[in-house]
Amino acid sequence: MALGANLLQLLVVCYNSYKNYTAKSEKLDEEGKADEIKTLEKPQLPEFEYIYAVFVPLAVTLLIAPSKLPVVASCIAQVPYLKLPVRVAVSYVTVYQLGTGGGDCTGTQIVLAPIVLAATYLILDKFVASSISLTEKMLLSHLSVALLLLVDDSTDVTLVIFRALAISFGEALFLALCLKDLYKAQKPGSIRSKALLFVIYAVFLGNGIIMSSKFLYPALQRQPWAWLSSFIAESETRSFIFKVWLASSLTITPAVLIFGNKFAFGMRRKIWHFAIFLALSLPIVLDPQLCSMALVGLFGIFSLIEIVRANSIPPFGSWIRSLLLPFEDNKDKRGTYVFSYIYLVLGVALPLWFNNCENRGSSSIGLVCLGLGDSLASLLGKAIGVLYWPEGSKTIEGSFVFCLSTVAGLCFYQKYEEDDFNIYAILTTSIVTAVFEGNMSINDNILVPVLGWLCMEASERMRY
């Protein structure tokens, strides 16, 4: 199904690109502008990685909620190269042809899913531009659709909170960003500039807080801050973990930011991977729901910090930019926004969220892959690696280290988690993720953990 959908999209894209190119060429030829024809961008095939934006949403839905496949498939049919109204129309035609008989999608979900996907992609394409690839934009757009389709009253409360916060602060952020160009057009330091900055903050914080409280109250039956306080104090273990996290954040994080230049660049980049592994390695077993809540908070905080940093928004934007500059690599510098740390949080969180925040063997795959596998592979691969993957910058020795550390990490977690995955599932997952991590050209912080989760779940289900 995934391959068929991908082939169909490829044909549509090629035909549409060729049609547009031919029409422009003929028009210029009729106008006698032969020289301008040479400057036209010739039709190109989509980037190879786009296949992930087709396969991953379909595969995840098949394992989590197969009854929602028709709606997800209709969203997959949206080709980003087409005009917005056409893309949405294609989705509706697709879902009509596939039918939703026997599915549990509501009429509202069927109507909104294609619109949410198209709107999210449009916003990312407008404001993020070249900072991330087309494939990454589509994957993030499908994540917004997943929040619409897969999160309901039966899912963990932290996911309900995540959806409410994403909707409320997403809407507030869109309104605030609409004022960005007007703000930048003003003379720096002028009264009008300061007034517009105040309006931007007021629009964002006011809308975000008011809307999130409105969305969350029915689910929490109290104000969000009151619920969060009681949530943390629910058990002594949870309170202790939170206090350790708070103390570590207030001491270790500033130390790393201040003295980061003292470390080698590779270690400087991966220190955040080690940090999140140390912070969550035991809590993800003891209290996965608390870890989920923490990851929701980290996602929001990192997103806000990145928006302030990328746009140099006073009073902290320029300071944050200079503080984080030593941690950026060439991939981070290809656009205005840096998504590496946001992807790190999502990569750790998604397998846990796919399991509805339950203590399952595959819930820790993101933490193991990124906190152990990716970090050790990068450091040791550069130190001892001599054999490189074809047309790649990563070493086979590094991938071998990734595989071994992932096997060790997953075997460790099998002792403490509710579902005991067999060694064949662990070995298969470790090998597959190591190969993909070594050969993937786009940011792998999201895709490798998700592919690992798919591999573990599929391998386990094939036993029965």
Short mmCIF file of C-alpha atoms in Angstrom, two decimals:
data_model
loop_
_atom_site.label_atom_id
_atom_site.label_comp_id
_atom_site.label_asym_id
_atom_site.label_seq_id
_atom_site.Cartn_x
_atom_site.Cartn_y
_atom_site.Cartn_z
CA MET A 1 0.00 0.00 0.00
CA ALA A 2 2.80 2.40 0.95
CA LEU A 3 4.76 1.60 -2.21
CA GLY A 4 1.64 2.02 -4.34
CA ALA A 5 0.85 5.39 -2.78
CA ASN A 6 4.45 6.49 -3.23
CA LEU A 7 4.48 5.46 -6.90
CA LEU A 8 1.20 7.27 -7.52
CA GLN A 9 2.56 10.45 -5.95
CA LEU A 10 5.73 10.17 -7.99
CA LEU A 11 3.77 9.93 -11.23
CA VAL A 12 1.55 12.87 -10.30
CA VAL A 13 4.51 15.03 -9.33
CA CYS A 14 6.45 14.20 -12.49
CA TYR A 15 3.46 14.87 -14.71
CA ASN A 16 2.58 18.13 -12.97
CA SER A 17 6.19 19.38 -13.04
CA TYR A 18 6.63 18.46 -16.70
CA LYS A 19 3.31 20.08 -17.62
CA ASN A 20 4.21 23.37 -15.90
CA TYR A 21 7.70 23.39 -17.42
CA THR A 22 6.35 22.76 -20.92
CA ALA A 23 3.71 25.48 -20.60
CA LYS A 24 6.26 28.07 -19.45
CA SER A 25 8.72 27.06 -22.19
CA GLU A 26 6.08 27.38 -24.93
CA LYS A 27 4.96 30.77 -23.61
CA LEU A 28 8.52 32.12 -23.56
CA ASP A 29 9.17 30.68 -27.02
CA GLU A 30 6.09 32.45 -28.42
CA GLU A 31 7.28 35.71 -26.87
CA GLY A 32 10.71 35.30 -28.45
CA LYS A 33 12.50 34.92 -25.11
CA ALA A 34 14.61 31.89 -25.97
CA ASP A 35 17.39 32.89 -23.56
CA GLU A 36 15.02 32.82 -20.59
CA ILE A 37 14.02 29.24 -21.38
CA LYS A 38 17.53 28.14 -20.37
CA THR A 39 17.06 29.69 -16.93
CA LEU A 40 13.85 27.77 -16.19
CA GLU A 41 14.13 25.14 -13.49
CA LYS A 42 13.75 21.77 -15.16
CA PRO A 43 11.41 19.13 -13.69
CA GLN A 44 13.04 17.04 -11.01
CA LEU A 45 12.14 13.91 -9.12
CA PRO A 46 11.23 14.34 -5.44
CA GLU A 47 14.04 13.77 -2.95
CA PHE A 48 14.54 10.08 -2.23
CA GLU A 49 13.87 10.53 1.49
CA TYR A 50 10.28 11.50 0.68
CA ILE A 51 9.46 7.81 0.82
CA TYR A 52 9.73 8.08 4.63
CA ALA A 53 6.92 10.65 4.64
CA VAL A 54 4.76 8.03 2.91
CA PHE A 55 5.80 4.86 4.69
CA VAL A 56 6.12 6.03 8.31
CA PRO A 57 2.60 7.51 8.80
CA LEU A 58 0.99 4.48 7.13
CA ALA A 59 3.04 1.94 9.10
CA VAL A 60 2.53 3.65 12.46
CA THR A 61 -1.22 3.93 11.86
CA LEU A 62 -1.40 0.28 10.80
CA LEU A 63 0.10 -0.81 14.13
CA ILE A 64 -1.70 1.66 16.40
CA ALA A 65 -5.10 2.34 14.82
CA PRO A 66 -5.65 0.38 11.58
CA SER A 67 -9.27 1.55 11.39
CA LYS A 68 -7.99 5.08 10.69
CA LEU A 69 -5.87 4.03 7.70
CA PRO A 70 -8.25 5.42 5.02
CA VAL A 71 -8.04 8.94 6.48
CA VAL A 72 -4.26 8.77 6.89
CA ALA A 73 -3.92 7.41 3.34
CA SER A 74 -5.98 10.33 2.07
CA CYS A 75 -3.50 12.70 3.73
CA ILE A 76 -0.60 10.76 2.20
CA ALA A 77 -2.15 11.47 -1.21
CA GLN A 78 -1.47 15.18 -0.70
CA VAL A 79 1.49 16.00 -2.93
CA PRO A 80 3.21 19.16 -1.65
CA TYR A 81 4.13 20.23 -5.19
CA LEU A 82 0.48 20.80 -6.08
CA LYS A 83 -1.52 23.92 -5.27
CA LEU A 84 -3.20 23.97 -1.86
CA PRO A 85 -6.87 23.64 -2.95
CA VAL A 86 -5.97 20.81 -5.33
CA ARG A 87 -4.09 18.93 -2.62
CA VAL A 88 -7.01 19.09 -0.19
CA ALA A 89 -9.43 18.07 -2.95
CA VAL A 90 -7.24 15.06 -3.79
CA SER A 91 -7.42 13.97 -0.14
CA TYR A 92 -11.20 14.13 -0.08
CA VAL A 93 -11.45 12.18 -3.34
CA THR A 94 -9.05 9.56 -1.96
CA VAL A 95 -10.93 9.06 1.31
CA TYR A 96 -14.19 8.79 -0.66
CA GLN A 97 -12.71 6.12 -2.93
CA LEU A 98 -11.17 4.16 -0.05
CA GLY A 99 -14.26 4.47 2.11
CA THR A 100 -14.36 4.53 5.90
CA GLY A 101 -16.76 1.69 6.52
CA GLY A 102 -16.04 0.00 9.83
CA GLY A 103 -13.65 2.76 10.85
CA ASP A 104 -13.97 4.78 14.01
CA CYS A 105 -13.09 8.18 12.56
CA THR A 106 -15.70 10.86 13.15
CA GLY A 107 -17.01 13.05 10.38
CA THR A 108 -15.14 15.99 11.88
CA GLN A 109 -11.85 14.09 11.77
CA ILE A 110 -12.41 13.05 8.16
CA VAL A 111 -13.08 16.66 7.16
CA LEU A 112 -10.35 18.27 9.25
CA ALA A 113 -7.44 15.85 8.72
CA PRO A 114 -6.56 16.99 5.14
CA ILE A 115 -7.01 20.65 6.12
CA VAL A 116 -4.78 20.27 9.20
CA LEU A 117 -2.07 18.58 7.14
CA ALA A 118 -2.17 21.22 4.40
CA ALA A 119 -2.29 24.12 6.87
CA THR A 120 0.63 22.79 8.94
CA TYR A 121 2.75 22.28 5.84
CA LEU A 122 1.85 25.75 4.56
CA ILE A 123 2.84 27.37 7.87
CA LEU A 124 6.13 25.44 8.02
CA ASP A 125 6.90 26.25 4.40
CA LYS A 126 6.22 29.95 4.95
CA PHE A 127 8.00 30.56 8.24
CA VAL A 128 10.66 27.83 8.33
CA ALA A 129 11.54 27.90 4.61
CA SER A 130 14.87 26.17 3.90
CA SER A 131 15.69 25.25 7.52
CA ILE A 132 14.29 21.74 7.05
CA SER A 133 13.73 19.54 4.02
CA LEU A 134 10.44 18.85 2.29
CA THR A 135 10.36 15.38 3.86
CA GLU A 136 10.76 16.80 7.36
CA LYS A 137 7.97 19.32 6.75
CA MET A 138 5.66 16.52 5.68
CA LEU A 139 6.57 14.35 8.68
CA LEU A 140 5.86 17.21 11.10
CA SER A 141 2.59 17.87 9.27
CA HIS A 142 1.60 14.22 9.70
CA LEU A 143 2.41 14.55 13.41
CA SER A 144 -0.24 17.26 13.66
CA VAL A 145 -2.71 14.93 11.94
CA ALA A 146 -1.79 12.19 14.44
CA LEU A 147 -2.71 14.53 17.29
CA LEU A 148 -6.12 14.97 15.66
CA LEU A 149 -6.79 11.31 14.84
CA LEU A 150 -5.00 9.27 17.50
CA VAL A 151 -5.50 11.34 20.66
CA ASP A 152 -8.88 10.99 22.36
CA ASP A 153 -10.39 10.39 25.80
CA SER A 154 -8.89 6.88 25.96
CA THR A 155 -5.30 8.05 25.50
CA ASP A 156 -2.99 9.14 28.30
CA VAL A 157 -3.78 12.53 29.80
CA THR A 158 -0.32 13.87 28.92
CA LEU A 159 -1.10 13.38 25.23
CA VAL A 160 -4.41 15.18 25.66
CA ILE A 161 -2.47 18.03 27.25
CA PHE A 162 0.05 18.00 24.39
CA ARG A 163 -2.72 18.29 21.81
CA ALA A 164 -4.42 21.14 23.67
CA LEU A 165 -1.16 23.05 24.07
CA ALA A 166 -0.21 22.47 20.43
CA ILE A 167 -3.54 23.84 19.21
CA SER A 168 -3.69 26.85 21.55
CA PHE A 169 -0.07 27.97 21.36
CA GLY A 170 0.14 27.04 17.67
CA GLU A 171 -2.72 29.44 16.96
CA ALA A 172 -1.12 32.10 19.18
CA LEU A 173 2.24 31.62 17.48
CA PHE A 174 0.72 32.00 14.02
CA LEU A 175 -0.90 35.30 15.02
CA ALA A 176 2.35 36.54 16.56
CA LEU A 177 4.45 35.57 13.53
CA CYS A 178 2.06 37.46 11.26
CA LEU A 179 3.28 40.61 13.04
CA LYS A 180 6.96 39.70 12.63
CA ASP A 181 7.53 41.47 9.30
CA LEU A 182 5.78 44.60 10.54
CA TYR A 183 7.99 44.60 13.64
CA LYS A 184 11.20 44.13 11.65
CA ALA A 185 10.25 47.03 9.37
CA GLN A 186 10.42 49.43 12.31
CA LYS A 187 13.54 51.30 13.38
CA PRO A 188 15.29 49.32 16.15
CA GLY A 189 14.79 50.90 19.55
CA SER A 190 12.00 53.21 18.42
CA ILE A 191 8.81 53.64 20.42
CA ARG A 192 6.78 51.98 17.66
CA SER A 193 9.19 49.03 17.62
CA LYS A 194 8.88 48.56 21.39
CA ALA A 195 5.10 48.90 21.23
CA LEU A 196 4.86 46.25 18.49
CA LEU A 197 7.14 43.94 20.47
CA PHE A 198 4.85 44.31 23.48
CA VAL A 199 1.83 43.53 21.26
CA ILE A 200 3.55 40.40 19.89
CA TYR A 201 4.27 39.10 23.39
CA ALA A 202 0.75 39.96 24.54
CA VAL A 203 -0.85 38.25 21.53
CA PHE A 204 1.23 35.11 21.97
CA LEU A 205 1.07 34.72 25.74
CA GLY A 206 -2.49 35.99 26.10
CA ASN A 207 -3.96 33.77 23.38
CA GLY A 208 -1.84 30.78 24.36
CA ILE A 209 -2.68 30.85 28.06
CA ILE A 210 -6.37 31.63 27.63
CA MET A 211 -6.95 29.08 24.86
CA SER A 212 -4.96 26.32 26.58
CA SER A 213 -6.89 26.81 29.83
CA LYS A 214 -10.14 26.64 27.89
CA PHE A 215 -9.14 23.44 26.08
CA LEU A 216 -7.64 21.72 29.14
CA TYR A 217 -10.28 22.41 31.77
CA PRO A 218 -12.79 19.77 30.50
CA ALA A 219 -10.09 17.06 30.62
CA LEU A 220 -8.40 18.11 33.88
CA GLN A 221 -11.47 19.44 35.75
CA ARG A 222 -9.30 22.20 37.25
CA GLN A 223 -6.88 24.89 36.21
CA PRO A 224 -3.75 23.50 34.47
CA TRP A 225 -1.26 24.81 37.07
CA ALA A 226 -3.27 23.33 39.93
CA TRP A 227 -3.45 19.99 38.11
CA LEU A 228 0.30 20.01 37.40
CA SER A 229 1.10 20.67 41.06
CA SER A 230 -1.04 17.75 42.24
CA PHE A 231 0.32 15.56 39.42
CA ILE A 232 3.91 16.06 40.60
CA ALA A 233 2.98 15.52 44.26
CA GLU A 234 1.00 12.35 43.50
CA SER A 235 3.76 10.06 44.78
CA GLU A 236 7.06 10.37 46.62
CA THR A 237 8.94 8.80 43.71
CA ARG A 238 7.49 11.31 41.26
CA SER A 239 8.28 14.25 43.55
CA PHE A 240 11.84 13.03 44.05
CA ILE A 241 12.43 12.61 40.29
CA PHE A 242 11.06 16.10 39.63
CA LYS A 243 13.32 17.65 42.30
CA VAL A 244 16.38 15.91 40.82
CA TRP A 245 15.45 17.16 37.35
CA LEU A 246 14.94 20.70 38.62
CA ALA A 247 18.24 20.78 40.49
CA SER A 248 20.11 19.32 37.50
CA SER A 249 18.54 21.81 35.10
CA LEU A 250 19.52 24.76 37.28
CA THR A 251 23.13 23.61 37.66
CA ILE A 252 24.27 21.35 34.81
CA THR A 253 22.56 23.16 31.92
CA PRO A 254 24.13 26.59 32.64
CA ALA A 255 27.51 24.92 33.19
CA VAL A 256 27.37 23.18 29.80
CA LEU A 257 26.30 26.37 28.02
CA ILE A 258 29.03 28.45 29.66
CA PHE A 259 31.89 25.95 29.40
CA GLY A 260 30.76 24.23 26.20
CA ASN A 261 33.67 25.70 24.23
CA LYS A 262 36.07 23.69 26.39
CA PHE A 263 34.81 20.42 24.86
CA ALA A 264 35.66 19.03 21.42
CA PHE A 265 32.94 19.82 18.88
CA GLY A 266 31.71 16.22 18.62
CA MET A 267 31.37 15.91 22.39
CA ARG A 268 29.79 19.36 22.55
CA ARG A 269 27.09 18.26 20.10
CA LYS A 270 26.34 14.93 21.76
CA ILE A 271 26.44 16.10 25.36
CA TRP A 272 22.72 16.88 25.15
CA HIS A 273 22.06 13.31 24.00
CA PHE A 274 23.92 11.96 27.03
CA ALA A 275 22.14 14.45 29.28
CA ILE A 276 18.65 13.38 28.21
CA PHE A 277 19.67 9.72 28.55
CA LEU A 278 20.91 10.21 32.10
CA ALA A 279 17.84 12.24 33.02
CA LEU A 280 15.32 9.68 31.70
CA SER A 281 17.11 6.31 31.87
CA LEU A 282 15.48 5.25 35.16
CA PRO A 283 12.38 7.51 35.24
CA ILE A 284 11.17 6.08 31.92
CA VAL A 285 10.80 2.74 33.74
CA LEU A 286 9.68 4.04 37.13
CA ASP A 287 7.21 6.67 35.91
CA PRO A 288 6.71 6.80 32.12
CA GLN A 289 3.77 9.20 32.50
CA LEU A 290 5.99 11.76 34.25
CA CYS A 291 8.57 11.35 31.48
CA SER A 292 5.88 11.99 28.90
CA MET A 293 4.80 15.16 30.70
CA ALA A 294 8.43 16.32 30.91
CA LEU A 295 8.97 15.69 27.18
CA VAL A 296 5.82 17.66 26.35
CA GLY A 297 7.22 20.54 28.39
CA LEU A 298 10.67 20.27 26.80
CA PHE A 299 9.16 20.30 23.32
CA GLY A 300 7.29 23.51 24.09
CA ILE A 301 10.25 25.20 25.80
CA PHE A 302 12.72 24.30 23.04
CA SER A 303 10.28 25.46 20.36
CA LEU A 304 9.81 28.85 22.04
CA ILE A 305 13.56 29.28 22.64
CA GLU A 306 14.26 28.51 18.99
CA ILE A 307 11.67 31.02 17.75
CA VAL A 308 13.16 33.74 19.96
CA ARG A 309 16.73 32.78 18.94
CA ALA A 310 16.09 32.51 15.20
CA ASN A 311 14.32 35.86 15.01
CA SER A 312 16.62 37.61 17.53
CA ILE A 313 13.56 38.79 19.43
CA PRO A 314 14.46 41.17 22.29
CA PRO A 315 15.37 41.05 25.05
CA PHE A 316 16.93 37.56 24.94
CA GLY A 317 17.10 36.62 21.23
CA SER A 318 20.63 37.78 20.41
CA TRP A 319 22.00 36.48 23.71
CA ILE A 320 20.50 33.01 23.14
CA ARG A 321 21.83 33.00 19.57
CA SER A 322 25.42 33.65 20.73
CA LEU A 323 25.04 31.12 23.56
CA LEU A 324 23.95 28.27 21.28
CA LEU A 325 26.18 29.10 18.30
CA PRO A 326 29.08 26.83 19.44
CA PHE A 327 26.72 23.81 19.36
CA GLU A 328 25.61 24.25 15.73
CA ASP A 329 26.98 22.18 12.85
CA ASN A 330 26.72 22.70 9.08
CA LYS A 331 23.25 21.15 8.89
CA ASP A 332 21.99 23.61 11.49
CA LYS A 333 23.32 26.57 9.49
CA ARG A 334 21.46 25.85 6.26
CA GLY A 335 18.47 27.92 7.38
CA THR A 336 17.24 30.36 9.99
CA TYR A 337 15.84 27.75 12.38
CA VAL A 338 17.67 24.90 14.13
CA PHE A 339 15.54 21.80 14.70
CA SER A 340 18.13 19.34 16.02
CA TYR A 341 17.21 19.66 19.70
CA ILE A 342 13.48 19.71 19.00
CA TYR A 343 13.92 16.53 16.96
CA LEU A 344 15.93 15.02 19.83
CA VAL A 345 12.98 15.51 22.19
CA LEU A 346 10.50 14.15 19.64
CA GLY A 347 12.72 11.17 18.86
CA VAL A 348 12.80 10.15 22.52
CA ALA A 349 9.11 10.91 23.05
CA LEU A 350 7.41 9.37 20.00
CA PRO A 351 7.97 5.66 20.83
CA LEU A 352 6.70 6.34 24.36
CA TRP A 353 3.68 8.20 22.99
CA PHE A 354 2.96 5.49 20.42
CA ASN A 355 2.67 3.08 23.38
CA ASN A 356 0.29 5.47 25.17
CA CYS A 357 2.95 6.18 27.83
CA GLU A 358 2.96 2.55 28.97
CA ASN A 359 5.98 0.68 30.32
CA ARG A 360 6.62 -1.46 27.22
CA GLY A 361 9.86 -2.77 25.78
CA SER A 362 9.67 -0.54 22.73
CA SER A 363 8.92 2.63 24.73
CA SER A 364 12.62 3.14 25.45
CA ILE A 365 13.87 2.63 21.88
CA GLY A 366 14.10 6.38 21.23
CA LEU A 367 16.08 6.99 24.40
CA VAL A 368 18.44 4.09 23.67
CA CYS A 369 18.97 4.96 20.00
CA LEU A 370 19.65 8.66 20.56
CA GLY A 371 21.07 8.72 24.08
CA LEU A 372 23.41 5.75 23.64
CA GLY A 373 23.59 4.54 20.05
CA ASP A 374 23.81 7.81 18.16
CA SER A 375 26.11 9.47 20.70
CA LEU A 376 28.63 6.63 20.98
CA ALA A 377 28.53 6.00 17.22
CA SER A 378 29.40 9.62 16.52
CA LEU A 379 32.22 9.89 19.06
CA LEU A 380 33.84 6.47 18.54
CA GLY A 381 33.14 6.40 14.81
CA LYS A 382 35.14 9.59 14.31
CA ALA A 383 37.90 8.36 16.62
CA ILE A 384 38.47 4.85 15.25
CA GLY A 385 36.48 4.71 12.00
CA VAL A 386 38.29 4.24 8.67
CA LEU A 387 35.61 2.56 6.53
CA TYR A 388 32.89 4.91 5.29
CA TRP A 389 29.43 4.08 4.02
CA PRO A 390 29.17 4.60 0.23
CA GLU A 391 28.64 8.29 -0.58
CA GLY A 392 28.29 9.06 3.12
CA SER A 393 30.17 10.83 5.89
CA LYS A 394 29.57 8.21 8.61
CA THR A 395 31.74 5.19 9.28
CA ILE A 396 30.83 1.52 9.33
CA GLU A 397 32.72 1.20 12.63
CA GLY A 398 30.45 3.88 14.08
CA SER A 399 27.38 1.97 12.92
CA PHE A 400 28.77 -1.18 14.54
CA VAL A 401 29.14 0.71 17.83
CA PHE A 402 25.58 2.00 17.39
CA CYS A 403 24.32 -1.56 16.94
CA LEU A 404 26.16 -2.96 19.97
CA SER A 405 25.14 -0.13 22.29
CA THR A 406 21.51 -0.37 21.16
CA VAL A 407 21.47 -4.13 21.81
CA ALA A 408 22.96 -3.58 25.27
CA GLY A 409 20.51 -0.79 26.11
CA LEU A 410 17.42 -2.69 24.96
CA CYS A 411 18.49 -5.86 26.79
CA PHE A 412 18.92 -3.81 29.96
CA TYR A 413 15.42 -2.36 29.71
CA GLN A 414 13.83 -5.77 29.09
CA LYS A 415 14.50 -6.62 32.75
CA TYR A 416 12.35 -3.77 34.00
CA GLU A 417 9.57 -3.31 31.46
CA GLU A 418 6.25 -5.12 31.27
CA ASP A 419 6.67 -6.66 27.80
CA ASP A 420 9.67 -8.90 27.25
CA PHE A 421 10.79 -8.68 23.62
CA ASN A 422 12.79 -11.63 22.31
CA ILE A 423 16.44 -11.31 21.39
CA TYR A 424 15.66 -11.64 17.67
CA ALA A 425 13.47 -8.53 17.76
CA ILE A 426 16.21 -6.67 19.61
CA LEU A 427 18.95 -7.76 17.19
CA THR A 428 16.83 -6.98 14.12
CA THR A 429 15.91 -3.56 15.47
CA SER A 430 19.51 -2.73 16.37
CA ILE A 431 20.84 -3.71 12.94
CA VAL A 432 18.09 -1.89 11.02
CA THR A 433 18.43 1.33 13.02
CA ALA A 434 22.24 1.23 12.76
CA VAL A 435 22.11 0.90 8.97
CA PHE A 436 19.56 3.69 8.60
CA GLU A 437 21.44 5.97 10.99
CA GLY A 438 24.63 5.47 9.01
CA ASN A 439 23.08 6.20 5.63
CA MET A 440 20.36 8.77 6.26
CA SER A 441 21.09 12.19 4.74
CA ILE A 442 18.33 14.09 6.57
CA ASN A 443 18.16 14.67 10.33
CA ASP A 444 17.81 11.20 11.86
CA ASN A 445 16.74 12.18 15.38
CA ILE A 446 13.08 11.49 14.57
CA LEU A 447 13.20 8.83 11.89
CA VAL A 448 15.66 6.37 13.47
CA PRO A 449 13.68 5.99 16.75
CA VAL A 450 10.38 5.69 14.87
CA LEU A 451 11.81 3.09 12.49
CA GLY A 452 13.22 1.28 15.52
CA TRP A 453 9.81 1.27 17.21
CA LEU A 454 8.18 -0.05 14.02
CA CYS A 455 10.80 -2.77 13.73
CA MET A 456 10.44 -3.91 17.36
CA GLU A 457 6.65 -3.95 17.26
CA ALA A 458 6.49 -5.68 13.86
CA SER A 459 9.10 -8.28 14.87
CA GLU A 460 7.23 -9.05 18.08
CA ARG A 461 3.85 -9.37 16.38
CA MET A 462 5.28 -11.70 13.74
CA ARG A 463 5.88 -14.22 16.54
CA TYR A 464 2.16 -14.82 16.91
#
